[in-house]
Every structure is written in C-alpha cells, then in structure tokens.
Amino acid sequence: MTIADEGAIPVVLSGQALLSLRESGHNFPSAVGEVIDNSIEARANNIQILTEEVMKGRKKALDQIAFIDDGEGMDDHTLHHYLQLGFSKRFMSEKTIGKFGVGAKLASLSVGTCIEAWSRVQGSDRIRHVKFDLDAAVNAEKQGKKVGINPPDDEPLPPHLEEVFPEGSGTLVLWSKIDRVSDGHGRSTPDHVRNELNKELSRIFREFLCGGIRISVDGVVLKPHDPTFLRKGTWVDAVLTEELARTSGIPYKRGDERHFHGQVFFNEEVKVQGTDHKIRVVITLAPPEVLRYKGAGGDKLAQKLRVPENQGAISFMRLDREISYGTVPRLFPGSVDTPDRYIGFEVHFTPELDRMMGVRNVKRGAVPSDELRKTLTTIAASYVPKARDEIQRVWSEENRKAAVKSGEHAPIARAVSSVDRTMPKGRVKEVPTPAQREKEYDNLAKDAGRSATKEEKAAYVQEIKDLPFVLETVDVPGDDLFLLTHLGEQTIIRLNQRHFFYQEMFEPLQVLAKAGKTSTGPDASATARRAIEAITLLLVAYAKAESMHETPIAQYKELRKWWGSFTEQYLTKIKDVV
C-alpha cells in the first residue's frame, strides 16, 4: 500500500499528543488555579478544594483532588465539551479570565491522568457526569480505536463527596491517578504541597478573596496575601495583629485584625510607550511594622509574613488575577538588593494586552514586550529609589528611637573594664580639660542617639564615664572603619556603620547571634564563611596599611606586640558576654 492509498490521517494522535502536553509548564498551584478560574467564571461564591492521601511505599502521597463550587453548573452540551481541548464558551474573549479553552485540561493532565466532572444547573434535579482517562485513551489508540469523550451520563457522585456538593447548581471536578505533584521546592509530601498551595492561591486570587469569594483547602479558608500591603483583611494583617497581641500581652481575637497599610509611591494608569494601550502600575512600601529594623528581613516573623520571597518581585495582574510573580531582569534600577523585598510592585492589564505581556495559553508567566518594558523601567527608575530611601529613613528613625546601635557593645565594654585592672595602663600624655571631656561626651551622646533630653544624656554619661573603653556604632562619612578619641585614661571607639566591613560582616553576625540556636542552614553557613573571610581580610588590610610607611618595622613593631598581647588576654578572660 502506498502513502496515497493510506488517505488522510488524523492531524493529531490524541493519546500521544496529550501525553506530550503533560509538560505544559504548570506547577501544582498554577494547575489548581486554572480550575478556580472556571469556578469564578461560573459565578461561584464558594470554592472548596479537598485532597485525599494514600501510602505509596513508606511515604504519604496525594491520590485525589476534588474541586467543588456553587457556580451556575454546566448543561449537557457544555459538560460534554468541558474535557475537550480547545473548547471554551469564552474562546478568545478579551473580557474573561480564560479564553483559550485549554487551561483546565492541561492543568489536570499536568498533575494526573484521569479527570471527571459532575455538574448540575439551576432548576434541575439531575447531576450529570463526564470522564476522561488518558491511560485508557492511549491504550485504545494503540489498538486502532477512536479516542473521544463519551456524552454525559448519570454516574452518581462519589459517596464521600455527596455531602459537600451544593444543593442548587454547582460543579465537582475530580482529579485522580495523580503522579506529578510537588511544591515549589520539589517536595511531594502532602503537608508541604498543601502549604505551598495555600500560600500561592492566597496571593494569586487575592483580589477575589478580598472581594468576598471564599476559597478553602481541606477546610482551611484562605486569607488573601497582598505584597503591596494595601488591601484589608490580609494574611499580613492577621499575622501582625497576632504578633502585636503576643508582645503586648493583649488577648488576640480572630477576626479583629488591624489593617497595616503600606505607603503608596505610585498608583496610576499609564500609557504604554509607542501604543494607545494603558496599564495600571502600583509601587508601594511595606508599613513600619513590617520594615521594623535593618537586618530583620529574614527572621522568623519576616518569613511568616512572606517578605523574603518578595525581593525584586513584580506581580502581573490580568483581570485582577495574578498570572506572574517574580523578578524581571534589568527592570529594577541598579541591581535588586535585600531591602527591595519590602517594595510592592503590581502591573494591572486586560486580556487585550496578552501578546504584549507575553501571556501563554497557561496563565503562568509574563514576558513584557520592549515597549512595555521601557514604560515599566521608566516608572521604576523614578519611584523605586524613593521607596529605598524611605526604607533607610524608617530604619534610621527606629534606630534613633530605640537607640538600637547605642550600647550594642556595652557588654564587652563592661567586661573589658573588669579585666583591665590587671593589665598594663595606657601612656597617653594629653589629658583633656573638663570642658573638652564634656564636649566629647556631648558629641558621643548625639552620635549614639542618647541626647533627646538632658536627663537621657546625663544618664548616658553616667554609664560610660568610668569605662576605660567606650564602643559605639555611629554613622561616619568616609572610609574609616573606626575612629579613636583618647581622653587620657579613657578611649572612645566609634565603629563606622557605613563601612562595608560593618554592613557585610558585623551586622549579619549580630543578627545571627540574636537568632541563637534557630539559626541553621545555608544563611548561617554563608555568614560563618564570610566571617572567616572578613577576619582574614582585616589582617591583610592591616598589613597593607603598615606597608604604606617607609620603615614599618621600626614604626609599628611595638604596636603589633601590644595588639597581639592584649587580644590574647581579652579573649582568655572574656567569653559569653554577648
């Protein structure tokens, strides 16, 4: 038989093609999101997601996932085509969330190989059912049989799901034969998967959750998570209210959350350069209760608030539904830095801009066109630096109010004082007058943020006047790592918080030390490695500094001797004071 005798052949081998389409680029939360999209389009107010577990070997794994909504339901024609790839009542619409007719189908196949749906329309007493099993379809195709979707039938609901099906109209979608579920870190245990799912869905559908749509996962009603900190009743509001109640001792009542509003730097509709299209861009800053103080952006509270994952992230919102959340290369001015995790960045657009936004047939990811990128880059260049400046201002203000830097070295200073009695005494000949000493103390109190009142300054001077060494972290312009002021028998040491050594090494170590035993993992290891580097480079830098003198041995021999001797004595006699 020749090729001509064979005649026309199918454009697509359905079973084989669907096996390939399992690699559609979905992760588990984005796949689940496609079903929620359909429920929202069907005017559902309540959407439940229920998972079931089985033991696979010695490990638990998800076996089935059910989606139940109280939407309009599907008549027989729509239900029959529900599982058909490419079918959509809203095909290519620019007024709805979905338009390609492939989202929910590809989503289900990316997770498992069997999908079923039961649906009832308003006024009907019949719940109708359809099913597609990919494994069965592939086997049928191999046997030369036609692969298709049978018309709706009257197969009853699974007994354990009867009670959750709505009394009026509604739909139940069931995914089974699940074999591809993991969280964003590749972990597939049900608890990890659910945690990641809850977190992602609460952000993706934040606008709908804030609007009153109810979405729950295994009975847990999702709270919206808003990286811009503008919406009320969010995850951040609940966490911060509970945290403040804990630290203040005031009883916390669920449902009585305060709103912690972000600061708005830009929230306007703008025209995309070179086009007639408009988008809305929002740039905000987290409230002070989230910003807190420098160095807190990775602690337990920050992680619970989901702050670290927001670093440099831009949220693209298509018809109020997030389709992308992540960094866009070269869009933030300069390089993305740690403080940027406190900056909220949203871009709102309508489906008519899908091509410009690089939206695919699965609502996951966005790649802005050149025109759009230019528009966003221009806005970011104007407002992100202002947000960054405000972060530094808030941190500086908090430092001043709480005198965070003041006294951070006090435990060591006091310990040095107690052991200094047995050590050689300084030989500084120049002794300041009482007026000079008072002026130095006055300047130091200002530098340390301890001079708001006369009483505060007097109390500070009383604390330090008898110490042989006073150490304070201060803001000093220039390249000096530290400044020394010798007052006869007392030396004031000002450690420069602007210096790269302090920012890169001392501060991270301090945060790590405060975290205590809870500090483990990559961050702690990286900080420890950096500490070894920094101490080594400190010695190298000193050696380099000596080499700038023509006769370093004659000039610095005694200095090195005393430095080494005092270091050994202090380390021997002082331990565990910070």
Short mmCIF file of C-alpha atoms in Angstrom, two decimals, residues 171-506:
data_model
loop_
_atom_site.label_atom_id
_atom_site.label_comp_id
_atom_site.label_asym_id
_atom_site.label_seq_id
_atom_site.Cartn_x
_atom_site.Cartn_y
_atom_site.Cartn_z
CA THR A 171 -19.84 21.52 39.78
CA LEU A 172 -17.46 18.93 41.17
CA VAL A 173 -14.21 18.23 39.34
CA LEU A 174 -12.14 15.23 40.44
CA TRP A 175 -8.50 14.61 39.54
CA SER A 176 -7.23 11.11 40.17
CA LYS A 177 -4.32 8.83 39.22
CA ILE A 178 -2.10 11.66 40.47
CA ASP A 179 1.58 11.16 39.80
CA ARG A 180 3.06 14.64 39.40
CA VAL A 181 2.56 16.79 42.45
CA SER A 182 5.27 18.66 44.32
CA ASP A 183 5.69 22.03 46.00
CA GLY A 184 7.91 24.81 44.69
CA HIS A 185 10.98 23.10 46.15
CA GLY A 186 10.38 19.68 44.64
CA ARG A 187 8.96 18.14 47.83
CA SER A 188 5.93 15.94 47.28
CA THR A 189 4.74 15.17 50.81
CA PRO A 190 1.10 16.28 51.20
CA ASP A 191 1.80 18.77 54.01
CA HIS A 192 4.48 20.58 52.01
CA VAL A 193 2.30 20.58 48.90
CA ARG A 194 -0.72 21.98 50.76
CA ASN A 195 1.32 24.70 52.46
CA GLU A 196 2.72 25.85 49.13
CA LEU A 197 -0.72 25.64 47.52
CA ASN A 198 -2.36 27.74 50.24
CA LYS A 199 0.36 30.36 50.04
CA GLU A 200 0.28 30.65 46.24
CA LEU A 201 -3.51 30.65 45.86
CA SER A 202 -3.91 33.29 48.57
CA ARG A 203 -1.66 35.61 46.55
CA ILE A 204 -2.86 34.69 43.03
CA PHE A 205 -6.55 35.24 43.90
CA ARG A 206 -6.06 37.99 46.49
CA GLU A 207 -8.41 40.41 44.75
CA PHE A 208 -11.25 37.87 44.69
CA LEU A 209 -10.63 36.77 48.29
CA CYS A 210 -10.69 40.41 49.41
CA GLY A 211 -13.89 40.85 47.43
CA GLY A 212 -15.66 38.08 49.32
CA ILE A 213 -15.10 34.96 47.17
CA ARG A 214 -14.45 32.07 49.56
CA ILE A 215 -11.73 29.56 48.69
CA SER A 216 -10.76 26.78 51.10
CA VAL A 217 -8.25 23.94 51.04
CA ASP A 218 -9.15 20.95 53.20
CA GLY A 219 -11.33 23.17 55.35
CA VAL A 220 -8.79 25.98 55.74
CA VAL A 221 -10.30 29.21 54.42
CA LEU A 222 -7.63 31.18 52.59
CA LYS A 223 -6.71 34.69 53.64
CA PRO A 224 -5.57 36.96 50.81
CA HIS A 225 -1.87 37.73 50.69
CA ASP A 226 -1.07 41.16 49.29
CA PRO A 227 2.60 42.04 48.57
CA THR A 228 1.57 45.71 48.19
CA PHE A 229 0.10 45.87 51.73
CA LEU A 230 -2.85 47.94 50.50
CA ARG A 231 -5.76 45.52 50.79
CA LYS A 232 -7.51 44.91 54.10
CA GLY A 233 -8.14 41.63 55.90
CA THR A 234 -4.97 40.01 54.56
CA TRP A 235 -2.55 37.39 55.81
CA VAL A 236 -0.13 40.14 56.88
CA ASP A 237 -2.85 41.92 58.87
CA ALA A 238 -3.66 38.70 60.74
CA VAL A 239 -0.02 37.79 61.45
CA LEU A 240 0.93 41.28 62.65
CA THR A 241 -2.17 41.64 64.82
CA GLU A 242 -1.41 38.32 66.45
CA GLU A 243 2.28 39.22 66.90
CA LEU A 244 1.47 42.59 68.49
CA ALA A 245 -1.02 40.90 70.79
CA ARG A 246 1.64 38.42 71.84
CA THR A 247 4.29 41.04 72.53
CA SER A 248 1.89 43.44 74.28
CA GLY A 249 0.00 40.83 76.29
CA ILE A 250 -3.35 41.93 74.84
CA PRO A 251 -5.61 38.92 74.05
CA TYR A 252 -5.96 38.25 70.33
CA LYS A 253 -9.40 37.59 68.89
CA ARG A 254 -9.51 36.11 65.42
CA GLY A 255 -11.48 38.36 63.12
CA ASP A 256 -10.48 41.57 64.93
CA GLU A 257 -7.39 42.17 62.81
CA ARG A 258 -5.98 45.65 62.42
CA HIS A 259 -5.03 46.84 58.98
CA PHE A 260 -1.39 47.75 58.45
CA HIS A 261 -1.42 49.94 55.36
CA GLY A 262 1.53 50.23 53.01
CA GLN A 263 2.87 53.54 51.75
CA VAL A 264 1.90 54.33 48.15
CA PHE A 265 4.59 55.81 45.90
CA PHE A 266 2.80 55.31 42.58
CA ASN A 267 -0.70 54.11 41.72
CA GLU A 268 -1.77 55.38 38.34
CA GLU A 269 -2.98 54.34 34.93
CA VAL A 270 -0.28 54.98 32.35
CA LYS A 271 0.02 54.74 28.60
CA VAL A 272 2.39 52.12 27.21
CA GLN A 273 5.12 53.87 25.25
CA GLY A 274 4.51 53.83 21.49
CA THR A 275 0.95 52.44 21.80
CA ASP A 276 -2.59 53.51 22.68
CA HIS A 277 -2.84 50.86 25.40
CA LYS A 278 -2.99 51.63 29.11
CA ILE A 279 -1.94 49.69 32.17
CA ARG A 280 -2.12 50.46 35.88
CA VAL A 281 1.10 50.37 37.85
CA VAL A 282 1.31 50.26 41.65
CA ILE A 283 4.51 50.74 43.65
CA THR A 284 4.28 50.63 47.43
CA LEU A 285 6.33 50.14 50.56
CA ALA A 286 5.60 47.84 53.48
CA PRO A 287 4.35 49.52 56.68
CA PRO A 288 6.81 50.21 59.52
CA GLU A 289 5.51 47.18 61.42
CA VAL A 290 6.89 45.02 58.60
CA LEU A 291 10.04 47.06 57.97
CA ARG A 292 10.93 47.08 61.69
CA TYR A 293 14.72 47.43 61.75
CA LYS A 294 17.62 46.69 59.46
CA GLY A 295 18.61 43.03 59.46
CA ALA A 296 15.17 41.66 60.37
CA GLY A 297 14.11 40.83 56.80
CA GLY A 298 14.97 37.15 57.08
CA ASP A 299 13.94 36.29 60.63
CA LYS A 300 11.02 34.07 61.64
CA LEU A 301 8.44 36.86 61.58
CA ALA A 302 9.63 38.07 58.16
CA GLN A 303 9.40 34.55 56.79
CA LYS A 304 5.91 34.13 58.23
CA LEU A 305 4.95 37.42 56.58
CA ARG A 306 6.40 36.04 53.31
CA VAL A 307 8.72 39.01 52.96
CA PRO A 308 11.89 37.30 51.61
CA GLU A 309 10.14 35.87 48.54
CA ASN A 310 9.08 39.39 47.53
CA GLN A 311 12.64 40.58 46.85
CA GLY A 312 12.56 42.25 43.44
CA ALA A 313 9.29 40.50 42.55
CA ILE A 314 6.78 42.11 40.20
CA SER A 315 3.19 40.91 40.19
CA PHE A 316 1.36 40.94 36.85
CA MET A 317 -2.42 41.08 37.37
CA ARG A 318 -4.64 40.10 34.45
CA LEU A 319 -8.28 40.98 35.13
CA ASP A 320 -7.43 41.07 38.88
CA ARG A 321 -5.98 37.56 38.72
CA GLU A 322 -2.21 37.21 39.18
CA ILE A 323 -0.53 35.34 36.33
CA SER A 324 3.10 36.05 37.18
CA TYR A 325 5.07 36.83 40.31
CA GLY A 326 8.83 37.09 40.08
CA THR A 327 11.76 39.19 39.01
CA VAL A 328 12.01 40.80 35.58
CA PRO A 329 15.66 41.19 34.53
CA ARG A 330 17.02 44.76 34.50
CA LEU A 331 13.72 46.36 35.46
CA PHE A 332 14.57 47.50 39.00
CA PRO A 333 17.07 50.37 38.87
CA GLY A 334 20.56 49.04 39.57
CA SER A 335 20.68 45.52 40.92
CA VAL A 336 17.97 44.07 43.15
CA ASP A 337 19.09 44.32 46.79
CA THR A 338 17.82 42.87 50.06
CA PRO A 339 15.74 45.93 51.08
CA ASP A 340 13.75 45.58 47.85
CA ARG A 341 11.83 42.72 49.45
CA TYR A 342 9.75 45.40 51.19
CA ILE A 343 8.70 47.06 47.93
CA GLY A 344 5.39 46.04 46.35
CA PHE A 345 5.16 46.24 42.54
CA GLU A 346 1.93 45.42 40.68
CA VAL A 347 1.11 45.75 36.99
CA HIS A 348 -2.60 45.52 36.07
CA PHE A 349 -3.71 44.87 32.50
CA THR A 350 -6.60 43.49 30.45
CA PRO A 351 -6.57 40.47 28.08
CA GLU A 352 -6.27 42.69 25.02
CA LEU A 353 -2.63 43.16 26.04
CA ASP A 354 -1.91 39.42 26.31
CA ARG A 355 0.54 39.40 23.42
CA MET A 356 2.34 42.48 24.68
CA MET A 357 2.57 40.84 28.10
CA GLY A 358 3.79 37.54 26.68
CA VAL A 359 0.85 35.63 28.18
CA ARG A 360 0.72 31.98 27.20
CA ASN A 361 -2.22 29.61 26.96
CA VAL A 362 -1.47 28.57 30.52
CA LYS A 363 -1.81 31.56 32.81
CA ARG A 364 1.67 31.28 34.21
CA GLY A 365 4.35 33.82 33.49
CA ALA A 366 4.64 37.10 31.66
CA VAL A 367 7.42 38.42 29.42
CA PRO A 368 6.83 42.14 28.79
CA SER A 369 7.41 43.46 25.28
CA ASP A 370 10.10 46.08 24.63
CA GLU A 371 7.54 48.92 24.69
CA LEU A 372 6.07 47.75 27.97
CA ARG A 373 9.48 47.13 29.49
CA LYS A 374 10.51 50.70 28.67
CA THR A 375 7.37 52.03 30.32
CA LEU A 376 7.87 49.99 33.48
CA THR A 377 11.60 50.75 33.62
CA THR A 378 10.90 54.50 33.45
CA ILE A 379 8.38 54.32 36.29
CA ALA A 380 10.64 52.07 38.38
CA ALA A 381 13.59 54.42 37.90
CA SER A 382 11.52 57.30 39.30
CA TYR A 383 9.84 55.64 42.27
CA VAL A 384 11.81 52.60 43.44
CA PRO A 385 14.75 54.80 44.63
CA LYS A 386 12.27 56.88 46.64
CA ALA A 387 10.96 53.73 48.30
CA ARG A 388 14.52 52.62 49.00
CA ASP A 389 15.31 55.99 50.60
CA GLU A 390 12.22 55.72 52.76
CA ILE A 391 13.31 52.28 53.98
CA GLN A 392 16.62 53.74 55.13
CA ARG A 393 14.85 56.68 56.74
CA VAL A 394 12.50 54.39 58.68
CA TRP A 395 15.37 52.22 59.82
CA SER A 396 17.39 55.24 60.91
CA GLU A 397 14.38 56.62 62.78
CA GLU A 398 13.80 53.30 64.52
CA ASN A 399 17.47 53.17 65.46
CA ARG A 400 17.21 56.65 66.90
CA LYS A 401 14.02 55.93 68.85
CA ALA A 402 15.23 52.67 70.27
CA ALA A 403 18.92 53.62 70.31
CA VAL A 404 19.49 50.25 68.64
CA LYS A 405 23.14 50.86 67.90
CA SER A 406 23.77 52.58 71.20
CA GLY A 407 25.01 50.10 73.74
CA GLU A 408 25.32 47.17 71.36
CA HIS A 409 28.94 46.82 72.50
CA ALA A 410 28.20 47.61 76.16
CA PRO A 411 28.52 44.01 77.45
CA ILE A 412 32.04 43.74 76.04
CA ALA A 413 32.96 47.24 77.21
CA ARG A 414 31.92 46.34 80.76
CA ALA A 415 33.78 43.04 80.58
CA VAL A 416 36.93 44.82 79.38
CA SER A 417 36.60 47.24 82.27
CA SER A 418 36.61 44.41 84.80
CA VAL A 419 39.76 42.76 83.42
CA ASP A 420 41.62 45.95 82.52
CA ARG A 421 42.59 46.49 86.17
CA THR A 422 45.27 43.78 85.88
CA MET A 423 46.64 44.85 82.51
CA PRO A 424 49.25 47.50 81.60
CA LYS A 425 47.90 51.04 81.65
CA GLY A 426 47.86 53.44 78.74
CA ARG A 427 50.51 56.14 78.45
CA VAL A 428 48.56 58.89 76.67
CA LYS A 429 50.06 62.12 77.95
CA GLU A 430 47.50 64.58 76.64
CA VAL A 431 44.69 64.85 79.20
CA PRO A 432 41.54 66.77 78.21
CA THR A 433 40.12 69.56 80.32
CA PRO A 434 36.72 69.01 81.98
CA ALA A 435 35.16 71.23 79.30
CA GLN A 436 36.79 69.22 76.50
CA ARG A 437 35.66 65.94 78.08
CA GLU A 438 32.12 67.26 78.45
CA LYS A 439 32.08 68.30 74.78
CA GLU A 440 33.31 64.86 73.68
CA TYR A 441 30.61 63.19 75.77
CA ASP A 442 28.03 65.54 74.32
CA ASN A 443 29.08 64.66 70.77
CA LEU A 444 29.14 60.95 71.54
CA ALA A 445 25.66 61.08 73.09
CA LYS A 446 24.36 62.72 69.90
CA ASP A 447 26.12 60.13 67.71
CA ALA A 448 24.67 57.29 69.80
CA GLY A 449 21.14 58.72 69.79
CA ARG A 450 21.15 59.24 73.55
CA SER A 451 20.65 63.01 73.76
CA ALA A 452 16.92 63.52 73.23
CA THR A 453 16.66 65.08 76.69
CA LYS A 454 19.08 66.42 79.26
CA GLU A 455 18.13 63.57 81.56
CA GLU A 456 18.81 60.94 78.91
CA LYS A 457 22.21 62.44 78.11
CA ALA A 458 23.16 62.71 81.78
CA ALA A 459 22.20 59.08 82.35
CA TYR A 460 24.29 58.02 79.36
CA VAL A 461 27.36 59.94 80.54
CA GLN A 462 26.96 58.35 83.96
CA GLU A 463 27.00 54.91 82.30
CA ILE A 464 30.22 55.46 80.36
CA LYS A 465 32.36 57.89 82.32
CA ASP A 466 34.27 55.25 84.32
CA LEU A 467 34.82 52.77 81.47
CA PRO A 468 38.37 52.52 80.08
CA PHE A 469 36.89 51.92 76.63
CA VAL A 470 33.57 53.12 75.22
CA LEU A 471 32.42 51.49 71.98
CA GLU A 472 29.55 52.88 69.89
CA THR A 473 28.37 52.18 66.38
CA VAL A 474 27.83 55.50 64.63
CA ASP A 475 27.22 56.94 61.19
CA VAL A 476 30.54 58.39 59.97
CA PRO A 477 31.15 59.68 56.42
CA GLY A 478 34.35 58.46 54.81
CA ASP A 479 36.40 55.28 54.59
CA ASP A 480 37.42 54.92 58.24
CA LEU A 481 36.44 51.58 59.78
CA PHE A 482 36.66 53.18 63.21
CA LEU A 483 37.64 56.44 64.86
CA LEU A 484 39.54 56.75 68.15
CA THR A 485 39.31 59.57 70.64
CA HIS A 486 41.80 59.34 73.54
CA LEU A 487 40.73 61.07 76.74
CA GLY A 488 43.66 60.28 78.99
CA GLU A 489 42.75 57.06 80.76
CA GLN A 490 39.66 56.53 78.57
CA THR A 491 39.40 55.82 74.84
CA ILE A 492 36.23 56.28 72.78
CA ILE A 493 35.90 53.93 69.82
CA ARG A 494 33.41 54.84 67.11
CA LEU A 495 32.69 51.91 64.78
CA ASN A 496 31.50 53.20 61.40
CA GLN A 497 28.21 51.62 60.40
CA ARG A 498 28.65 52.96 56.87
CA HIS A 499 31.82 50.94 56.40
CA PHE A 500 31.46 47.90 54.18
CA PHE A 501 33.01 45.67 56.85
CA TYR A 502 30.28 46.58 59.32
CA GLN A 503 27.45 46.11 56.82
CA GLU A 504 28.87 42.98 55.23
CA MET A 505 30.12 41.24 58.34
CA PHE A 506 29.41 42.69 61.75
#
